[in-house]
C-alpha positions as a Markdown table, in Angstrom:
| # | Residue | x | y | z |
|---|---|---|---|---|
| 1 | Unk | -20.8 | -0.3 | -38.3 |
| 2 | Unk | -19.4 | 0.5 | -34.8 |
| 3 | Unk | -17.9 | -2.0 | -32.7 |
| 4 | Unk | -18.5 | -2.2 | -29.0 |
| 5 | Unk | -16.5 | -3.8 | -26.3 |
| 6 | Unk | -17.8 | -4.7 | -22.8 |
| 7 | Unk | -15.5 | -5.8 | -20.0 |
| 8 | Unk | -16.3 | -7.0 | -16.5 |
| 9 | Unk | -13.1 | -6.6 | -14.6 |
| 10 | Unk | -12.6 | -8.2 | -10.8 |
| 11 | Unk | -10.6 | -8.9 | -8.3 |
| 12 | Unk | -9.8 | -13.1 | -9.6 |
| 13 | Unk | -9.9 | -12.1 | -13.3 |
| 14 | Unk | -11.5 | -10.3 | -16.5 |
| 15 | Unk | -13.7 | -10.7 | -19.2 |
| 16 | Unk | -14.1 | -8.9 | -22.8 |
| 17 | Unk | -16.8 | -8.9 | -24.8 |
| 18 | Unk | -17.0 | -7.3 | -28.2 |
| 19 | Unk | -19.7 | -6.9 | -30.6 |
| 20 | Unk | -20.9 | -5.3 | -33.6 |
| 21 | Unk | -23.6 | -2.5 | -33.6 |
| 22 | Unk | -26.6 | -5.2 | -34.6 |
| 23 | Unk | -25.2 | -7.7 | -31.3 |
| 24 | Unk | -23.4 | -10.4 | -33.5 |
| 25 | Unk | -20.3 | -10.9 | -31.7 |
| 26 | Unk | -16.7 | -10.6 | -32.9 |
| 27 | Unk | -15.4 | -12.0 | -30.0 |
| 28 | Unk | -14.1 | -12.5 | -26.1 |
| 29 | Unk | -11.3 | -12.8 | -24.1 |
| 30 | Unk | -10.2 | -12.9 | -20.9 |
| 31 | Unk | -7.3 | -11.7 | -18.6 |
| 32 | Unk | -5.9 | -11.7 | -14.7 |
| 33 | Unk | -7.0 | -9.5 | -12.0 |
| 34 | Unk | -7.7 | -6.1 | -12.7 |
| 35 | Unk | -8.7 | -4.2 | -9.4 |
| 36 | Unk | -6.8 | -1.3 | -9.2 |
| 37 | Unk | -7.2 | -0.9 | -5.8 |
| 38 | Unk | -4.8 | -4.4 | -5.0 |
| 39 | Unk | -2.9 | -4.5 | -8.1 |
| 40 | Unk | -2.5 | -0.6 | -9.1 |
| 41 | Unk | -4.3 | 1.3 | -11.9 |
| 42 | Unk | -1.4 | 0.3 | -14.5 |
| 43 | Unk | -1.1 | -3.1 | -14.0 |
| 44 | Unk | -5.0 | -3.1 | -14.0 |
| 45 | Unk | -5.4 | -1.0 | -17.0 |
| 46 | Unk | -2.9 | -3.4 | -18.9 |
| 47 | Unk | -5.5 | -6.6 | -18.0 |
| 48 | Unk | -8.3 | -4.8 | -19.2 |
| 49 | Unk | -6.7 | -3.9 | -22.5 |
| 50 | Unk | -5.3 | -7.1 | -22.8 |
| 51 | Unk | -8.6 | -8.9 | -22.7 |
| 52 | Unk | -10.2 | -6.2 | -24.8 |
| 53 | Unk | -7.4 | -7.1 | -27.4 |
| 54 | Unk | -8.0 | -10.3 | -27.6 |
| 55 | Unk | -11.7 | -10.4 | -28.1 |
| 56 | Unk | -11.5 | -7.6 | -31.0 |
| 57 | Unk | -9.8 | -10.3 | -32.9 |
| 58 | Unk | -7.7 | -7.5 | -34.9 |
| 59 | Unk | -10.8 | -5.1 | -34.8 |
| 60 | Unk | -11.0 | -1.6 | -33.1 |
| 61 | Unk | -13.8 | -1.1 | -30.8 |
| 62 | Unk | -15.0 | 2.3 | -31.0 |
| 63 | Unk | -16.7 | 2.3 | -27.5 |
| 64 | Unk | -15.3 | 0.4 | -24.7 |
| 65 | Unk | -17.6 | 0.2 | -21.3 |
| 66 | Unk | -15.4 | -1.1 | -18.1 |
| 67 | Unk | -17.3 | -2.5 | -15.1 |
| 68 | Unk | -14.2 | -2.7 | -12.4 |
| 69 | Unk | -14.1 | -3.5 | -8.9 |
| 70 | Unk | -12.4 | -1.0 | -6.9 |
| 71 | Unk | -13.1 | 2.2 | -8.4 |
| 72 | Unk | -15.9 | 3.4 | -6.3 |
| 73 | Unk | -12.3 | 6.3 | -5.3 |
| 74 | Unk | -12.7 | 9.3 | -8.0 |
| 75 | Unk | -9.0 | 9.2 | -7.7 |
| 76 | Unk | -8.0 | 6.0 | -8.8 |
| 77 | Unk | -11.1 | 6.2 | -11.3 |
| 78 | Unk | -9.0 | 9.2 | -13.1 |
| 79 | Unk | -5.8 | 6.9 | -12.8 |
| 80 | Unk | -7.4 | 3.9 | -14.1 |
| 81 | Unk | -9.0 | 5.9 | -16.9 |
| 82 | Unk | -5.8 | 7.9 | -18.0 |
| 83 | Unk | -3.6 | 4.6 | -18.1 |
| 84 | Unk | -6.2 | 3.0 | -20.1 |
| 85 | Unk | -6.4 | 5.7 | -22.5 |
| 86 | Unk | -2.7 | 5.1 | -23.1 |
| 87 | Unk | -3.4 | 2.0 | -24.2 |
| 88 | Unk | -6.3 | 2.5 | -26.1 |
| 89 | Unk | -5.9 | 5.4 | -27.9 |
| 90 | Unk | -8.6 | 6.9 | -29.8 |
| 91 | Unk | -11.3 | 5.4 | -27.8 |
| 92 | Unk | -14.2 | 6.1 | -26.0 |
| 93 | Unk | -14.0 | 4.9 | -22.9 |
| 94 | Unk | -16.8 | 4.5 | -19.8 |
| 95 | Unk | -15.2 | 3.5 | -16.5 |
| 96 | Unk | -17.6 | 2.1 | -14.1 |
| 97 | Unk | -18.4 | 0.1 | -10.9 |
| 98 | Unk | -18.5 | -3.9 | -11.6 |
| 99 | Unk | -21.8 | -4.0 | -9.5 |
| 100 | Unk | -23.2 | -1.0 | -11.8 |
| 101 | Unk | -22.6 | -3.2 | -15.1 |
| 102 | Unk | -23.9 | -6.7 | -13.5 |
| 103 | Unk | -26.9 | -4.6 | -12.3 |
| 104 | Unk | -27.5 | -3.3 | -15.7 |
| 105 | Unk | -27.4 | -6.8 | -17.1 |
| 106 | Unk | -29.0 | -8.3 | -14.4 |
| 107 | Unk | -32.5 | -6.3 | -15.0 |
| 108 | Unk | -31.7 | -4.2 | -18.0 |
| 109 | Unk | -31.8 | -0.9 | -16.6 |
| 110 | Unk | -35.3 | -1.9 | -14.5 |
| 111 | Unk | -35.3 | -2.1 | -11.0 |
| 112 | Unk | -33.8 | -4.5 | -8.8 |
| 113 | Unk | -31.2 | -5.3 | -6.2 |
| 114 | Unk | -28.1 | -7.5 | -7.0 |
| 115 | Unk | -25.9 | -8.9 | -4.3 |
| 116 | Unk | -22.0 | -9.9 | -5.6 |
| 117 | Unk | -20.1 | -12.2 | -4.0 |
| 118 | Unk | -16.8 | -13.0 | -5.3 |
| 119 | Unk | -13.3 | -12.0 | -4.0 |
| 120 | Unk | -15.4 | -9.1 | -2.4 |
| 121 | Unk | -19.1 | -8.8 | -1.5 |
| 122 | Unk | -21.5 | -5.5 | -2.2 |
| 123 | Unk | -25.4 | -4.8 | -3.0 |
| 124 | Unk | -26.1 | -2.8 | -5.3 |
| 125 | Unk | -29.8 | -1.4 | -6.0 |
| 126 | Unk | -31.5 | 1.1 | -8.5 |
| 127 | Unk | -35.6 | 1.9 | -7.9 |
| 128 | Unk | -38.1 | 2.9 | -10.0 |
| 129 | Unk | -37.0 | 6.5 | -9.7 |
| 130 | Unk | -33.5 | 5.7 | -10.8 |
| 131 | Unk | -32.2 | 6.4 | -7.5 |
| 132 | Unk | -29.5 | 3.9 | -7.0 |
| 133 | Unk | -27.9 | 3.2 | -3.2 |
| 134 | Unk | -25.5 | 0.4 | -2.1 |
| 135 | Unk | -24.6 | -1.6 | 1.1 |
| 136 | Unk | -21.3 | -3.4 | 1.8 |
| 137 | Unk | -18.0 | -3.5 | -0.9 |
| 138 | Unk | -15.4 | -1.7 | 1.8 |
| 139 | Unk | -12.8 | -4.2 | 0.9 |
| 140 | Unk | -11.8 | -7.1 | 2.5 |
| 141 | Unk | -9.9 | -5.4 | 5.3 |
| 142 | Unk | -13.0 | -3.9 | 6.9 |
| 143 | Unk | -15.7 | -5.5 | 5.4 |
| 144 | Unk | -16.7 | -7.6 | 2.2 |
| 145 | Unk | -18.4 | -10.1 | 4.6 |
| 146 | Unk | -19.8 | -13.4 | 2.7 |
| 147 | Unk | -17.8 | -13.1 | 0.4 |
| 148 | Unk | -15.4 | -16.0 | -1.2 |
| 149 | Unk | -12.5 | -14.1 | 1.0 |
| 150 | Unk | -14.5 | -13.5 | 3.8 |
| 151 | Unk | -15.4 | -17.8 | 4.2 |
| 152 | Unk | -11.8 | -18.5 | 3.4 |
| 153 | Unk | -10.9 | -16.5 | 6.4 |
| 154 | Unk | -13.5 | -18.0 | 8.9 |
| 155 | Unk | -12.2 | -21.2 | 7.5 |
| 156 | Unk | -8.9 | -20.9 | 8.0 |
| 157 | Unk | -9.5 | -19.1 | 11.7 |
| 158 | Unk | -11.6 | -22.2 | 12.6 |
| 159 | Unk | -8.3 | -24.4 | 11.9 |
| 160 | Unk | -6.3 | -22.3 | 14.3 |
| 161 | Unk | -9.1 | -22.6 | 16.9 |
| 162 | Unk | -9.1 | -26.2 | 16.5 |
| 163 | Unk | -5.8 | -26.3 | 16.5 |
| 164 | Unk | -5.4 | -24.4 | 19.6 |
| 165 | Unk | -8.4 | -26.5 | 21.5 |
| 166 | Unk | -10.8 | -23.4 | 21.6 |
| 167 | Unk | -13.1 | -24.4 | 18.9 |
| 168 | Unk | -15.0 | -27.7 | 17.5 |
| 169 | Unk | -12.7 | -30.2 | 15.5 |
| 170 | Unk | -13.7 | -30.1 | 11.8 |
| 171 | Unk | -12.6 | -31.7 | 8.5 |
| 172 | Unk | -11.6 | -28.3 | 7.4 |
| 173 | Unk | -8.0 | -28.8 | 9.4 |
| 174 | Unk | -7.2 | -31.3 | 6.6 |
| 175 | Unk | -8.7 | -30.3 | 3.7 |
| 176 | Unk | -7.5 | -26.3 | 3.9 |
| 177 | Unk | -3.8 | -27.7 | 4.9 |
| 178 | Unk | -4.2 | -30.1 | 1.7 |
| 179 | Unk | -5.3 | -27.1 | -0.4 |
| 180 | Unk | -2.5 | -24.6 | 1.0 |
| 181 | Unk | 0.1 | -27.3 | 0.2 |
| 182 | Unk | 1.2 | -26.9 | 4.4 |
| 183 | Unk | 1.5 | -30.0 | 6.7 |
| 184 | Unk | 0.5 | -27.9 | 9.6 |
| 185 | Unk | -1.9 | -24.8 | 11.4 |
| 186 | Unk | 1.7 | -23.2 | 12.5 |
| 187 | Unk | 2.8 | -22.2 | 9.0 |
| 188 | Unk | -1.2 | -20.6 | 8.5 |
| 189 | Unk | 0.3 | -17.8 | 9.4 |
| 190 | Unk | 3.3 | -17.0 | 7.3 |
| 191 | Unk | 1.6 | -18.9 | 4.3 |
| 192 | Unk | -1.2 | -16.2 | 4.2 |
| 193 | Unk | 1.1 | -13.6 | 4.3 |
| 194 | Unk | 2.7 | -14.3 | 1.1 |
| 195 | Unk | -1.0 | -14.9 | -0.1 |
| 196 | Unk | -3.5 | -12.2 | -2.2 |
| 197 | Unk | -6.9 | -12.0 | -1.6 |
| 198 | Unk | -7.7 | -13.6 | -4.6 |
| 199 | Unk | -6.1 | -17.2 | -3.3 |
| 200 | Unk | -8.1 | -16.7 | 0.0 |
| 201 | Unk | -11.3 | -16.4 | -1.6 |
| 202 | Unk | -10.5 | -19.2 | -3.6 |
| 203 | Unk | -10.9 | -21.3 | -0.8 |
| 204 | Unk | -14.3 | -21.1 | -0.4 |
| 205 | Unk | -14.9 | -23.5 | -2.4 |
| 206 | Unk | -12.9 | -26.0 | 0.1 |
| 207 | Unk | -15.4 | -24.9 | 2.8 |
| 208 | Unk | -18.7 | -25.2 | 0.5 |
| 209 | Unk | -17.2 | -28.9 | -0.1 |
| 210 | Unk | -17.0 | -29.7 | 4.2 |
| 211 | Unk | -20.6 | -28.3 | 4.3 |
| 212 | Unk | -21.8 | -30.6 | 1.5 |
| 213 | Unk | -20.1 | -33.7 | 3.5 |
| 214 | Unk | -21.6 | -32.9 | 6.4 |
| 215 | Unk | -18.7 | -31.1 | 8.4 |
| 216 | Unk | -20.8 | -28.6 | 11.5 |
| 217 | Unk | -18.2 | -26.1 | 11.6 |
| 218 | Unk | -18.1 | -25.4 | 7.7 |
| 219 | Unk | -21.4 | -25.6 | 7.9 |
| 220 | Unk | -22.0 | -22.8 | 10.6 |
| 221 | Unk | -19.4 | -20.4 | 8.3 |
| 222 | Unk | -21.9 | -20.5 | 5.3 |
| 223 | Unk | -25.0 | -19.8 | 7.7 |
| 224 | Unk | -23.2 | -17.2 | 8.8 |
| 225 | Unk | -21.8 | -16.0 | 5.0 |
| 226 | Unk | -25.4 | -16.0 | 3.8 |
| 227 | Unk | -27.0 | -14.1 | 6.6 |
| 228 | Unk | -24.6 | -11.3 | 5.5 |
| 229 | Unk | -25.5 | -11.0 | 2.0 |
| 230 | Unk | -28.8 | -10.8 | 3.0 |
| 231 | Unk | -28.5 | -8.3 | 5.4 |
| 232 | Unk | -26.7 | -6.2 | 2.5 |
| 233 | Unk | -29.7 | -6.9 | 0.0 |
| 234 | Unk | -32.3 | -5.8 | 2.9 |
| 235 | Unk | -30.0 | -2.9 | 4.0 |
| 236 | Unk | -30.4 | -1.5 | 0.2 |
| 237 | Unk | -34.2 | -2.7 | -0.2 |
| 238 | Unk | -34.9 | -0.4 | 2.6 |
| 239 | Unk | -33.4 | 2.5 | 1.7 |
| 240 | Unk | -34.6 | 2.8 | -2.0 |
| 241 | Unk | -38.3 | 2.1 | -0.6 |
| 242 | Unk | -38.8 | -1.0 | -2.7 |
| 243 | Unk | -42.3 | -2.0 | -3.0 |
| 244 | Unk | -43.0 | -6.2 | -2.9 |
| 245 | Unk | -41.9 | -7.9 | -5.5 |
| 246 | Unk | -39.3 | -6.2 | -6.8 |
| 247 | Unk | -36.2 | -8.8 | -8.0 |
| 248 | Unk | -33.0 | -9.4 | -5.9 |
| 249 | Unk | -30.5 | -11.2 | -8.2 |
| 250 | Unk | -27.3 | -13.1 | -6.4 |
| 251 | Unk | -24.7 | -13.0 | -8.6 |
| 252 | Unk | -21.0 | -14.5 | -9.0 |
| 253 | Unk | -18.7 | -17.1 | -7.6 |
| 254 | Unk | -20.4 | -17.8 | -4.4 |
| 255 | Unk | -23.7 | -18.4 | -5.8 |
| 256 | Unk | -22.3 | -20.6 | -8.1 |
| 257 | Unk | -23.2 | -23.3 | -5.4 |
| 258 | Unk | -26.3 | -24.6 | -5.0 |
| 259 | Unk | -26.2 | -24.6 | -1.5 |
| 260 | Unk | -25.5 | -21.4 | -1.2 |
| 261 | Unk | -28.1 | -20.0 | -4.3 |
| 262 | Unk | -30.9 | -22.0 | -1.6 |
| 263 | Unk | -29.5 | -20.8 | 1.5 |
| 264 | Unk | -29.6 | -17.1 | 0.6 |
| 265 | Unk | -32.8 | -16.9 | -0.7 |
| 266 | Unk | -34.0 | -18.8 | 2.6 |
| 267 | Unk | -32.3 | -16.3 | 4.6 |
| 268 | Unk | -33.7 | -13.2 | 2.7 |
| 269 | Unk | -36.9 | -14.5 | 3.0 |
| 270 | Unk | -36.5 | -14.0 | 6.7 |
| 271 | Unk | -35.0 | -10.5 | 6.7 |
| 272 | Unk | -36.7 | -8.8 | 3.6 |
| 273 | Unk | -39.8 | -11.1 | 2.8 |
| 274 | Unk | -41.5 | -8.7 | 0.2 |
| 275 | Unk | -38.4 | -9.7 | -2.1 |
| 276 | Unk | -38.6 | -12.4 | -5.1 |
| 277 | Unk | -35.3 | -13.9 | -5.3 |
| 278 | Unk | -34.4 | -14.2 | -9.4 |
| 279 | Unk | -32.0 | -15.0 | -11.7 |
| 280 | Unk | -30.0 | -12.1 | -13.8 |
| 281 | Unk | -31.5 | -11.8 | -17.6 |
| 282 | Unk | -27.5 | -11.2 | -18.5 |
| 283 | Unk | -24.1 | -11.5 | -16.7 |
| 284 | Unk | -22.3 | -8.5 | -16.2 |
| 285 | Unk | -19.8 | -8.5 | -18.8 |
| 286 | Unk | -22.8 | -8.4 | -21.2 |
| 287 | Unk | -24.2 | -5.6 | -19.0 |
| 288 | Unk | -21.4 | -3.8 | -20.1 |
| 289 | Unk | -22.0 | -4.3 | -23.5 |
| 290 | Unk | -25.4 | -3.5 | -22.9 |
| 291 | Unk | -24.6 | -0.2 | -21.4 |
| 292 | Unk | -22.5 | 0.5 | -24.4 |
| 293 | Unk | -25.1 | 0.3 | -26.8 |
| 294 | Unk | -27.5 | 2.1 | -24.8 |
| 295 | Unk | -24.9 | 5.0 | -24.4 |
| 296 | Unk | -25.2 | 5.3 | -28.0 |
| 297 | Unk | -28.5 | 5.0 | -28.7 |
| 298 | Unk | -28.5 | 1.6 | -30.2 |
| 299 | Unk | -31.3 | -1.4 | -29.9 |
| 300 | Unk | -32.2 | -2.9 | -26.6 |
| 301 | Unk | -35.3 | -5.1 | -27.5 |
| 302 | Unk | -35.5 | -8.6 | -26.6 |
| 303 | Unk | -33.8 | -10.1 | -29.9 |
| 304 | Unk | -30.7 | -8.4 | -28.8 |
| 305 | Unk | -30.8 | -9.6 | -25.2 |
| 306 | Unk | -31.0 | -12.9 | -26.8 |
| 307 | Unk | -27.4 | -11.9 | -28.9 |
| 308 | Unk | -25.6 | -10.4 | -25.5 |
| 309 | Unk | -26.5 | -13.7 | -23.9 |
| 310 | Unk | -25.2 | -16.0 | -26.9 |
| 311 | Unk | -22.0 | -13.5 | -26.8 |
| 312 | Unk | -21.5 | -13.9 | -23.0 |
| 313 | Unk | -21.4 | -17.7 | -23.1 |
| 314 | Unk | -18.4 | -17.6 | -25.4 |
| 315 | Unk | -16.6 | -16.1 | -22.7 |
| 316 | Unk | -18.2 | -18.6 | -20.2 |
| 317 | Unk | -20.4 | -16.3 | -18.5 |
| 318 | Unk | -24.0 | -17.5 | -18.0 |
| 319 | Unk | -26.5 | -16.2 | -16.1 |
């Protein structure tokens, strides 16, 4: 029986997913960040492999299928992959994109648009032709706009305007201070600095909160954030040619929000209104697994689905 292993590795943090041939699972795990591109292909490969190892639970996976943000650059592809050899000898290893594993989970090889927004933000689309094209994921530098570190950022700059007395007054000067552990806007500054990208995205969530209690300024960041990830889904839609009603699934910690799930689709609606908004039939570190058995030539029907989805949650993936 061959045993697979599936792993969806990020920016904030990994997951593992191993599996038998016939979809029972053997295990999961889960390990830090793992984007080579911030943290270096070593230090990234030893994440991976770490997760990997703990979900074989003292099995060797034969086939190993790695979704991981930040090698869309052949070169660091060929670093990541030789590293992770090292540490997984005598396995065959499949180093992708995270967005081209949650896109396989999300629609199971159909067609489909999905928009990611975690650390990072991209959209990643595949038409009926299997001609795939993406919009957005330049890194947080230059781009990754709605994403978790791109709302942090607005957040924290709307403190500093406040602070300063060129923007609105908003709770957000208290509750991002609170959440930075700083008493005041001066130490912003410095404090980010000595901060990864990871941390800033993290505080999205503080911002989602203001919106929720009613704070104008928080609320304007997340009208803006969404109108971005739309503009990424229609930017793909239209150069793949999609015909109406073909699925756009938002995926990751962003969308875990509510608010944010309703005010996407609202948005797309405006910009792109032959889409139907939908939810992924797997998460991507099942789409990796997916992959992996579809790279050898195993089962796909539904029954399996059902097993990669049961295997997923025991990672704490859902759809």
């Amino acid at each position: 029986m061959t045993i697979l292993a599936g792993v969806d590795a990020g920016a904030t943090r990994t997951r593992a997913l191993v599996i038998h041939d016939d979809g029972t699972p053997v295990g999961s795990g889960t390990g830090g960040p793992a984007n080579p591109h911030n943290i270096g292909p070593g230090p990234a490969a030893s994440e991976i492999a770490r997760a990997i190892q703990t979900a074989a639970a003292g099995e060797t996976p034969q086939v190993v299928v790695a979704g991981v943000a930040g090698v869309e650059d052949p070169e660091l592809r060929r670093e990541l992959r030789y590293a992770l050899q090292a540490l997984q000898p005598e396995r065959e290893i499949h180093l992708y994109s995270d967005a081209a594993v949650a896109l396989d989970g999300a629609f199971l090889g159909g067609p489909g648009i999905i928009v990611i927004a975690g650390t990072g933000s991209v959209a990643w689309g595949r038409n009926e032709k299997g001609e795939e094209a993406r919009a957005g994921g330049w890194g947080h530098y230059v781009d990754d706009v709605g994403s978790g570190y791109d709302i942090g950022r607005h957040g924290l700059h709307a403190v500093l305007r406040a602070h300063d007395g060129r923007g609105e007054p908003t709770s957000l000067s208290r509750m991002l201070l609170k959440a930075l552990e700083i008493d005041s806007p001066a130490q912003i500054g410095g404090t980010v600095r000595r901060t990864d990208s990871a941390q800033i995205a993290s505080l999205a969530r503080v911002v989602v909160q203001a919106a929720d209690e009613g704070d104008a300024v928080a609320r304007a960041i997340l009208r803006g954030a969404v109108g971005e990830l739309a503009a990424l889904a229609a930017a793909v839609w239209q150069r793949l040619n999609f015909s109406p009603g073909h699925p756009v699934a938002p995926v990751d910690g962003v969308f875990a929000h509510a608010r944010m799930r309703k005010a996407f689709a609202a948005s797309l609606a405006r910009k792109c209104p032959e889409a139907v908004v939908t939810t992924p039939r797997l998460p991507a570190v099942a789409g990796a697994v997916w992959r992996a058995l579809m790279l050898k030539g195993f089962d796909l029907g539904e029954s399996m689905v059902s097993r990669l989805d049961a295997g997923a949650r025991m990672v704490g993936e859902t759809r």
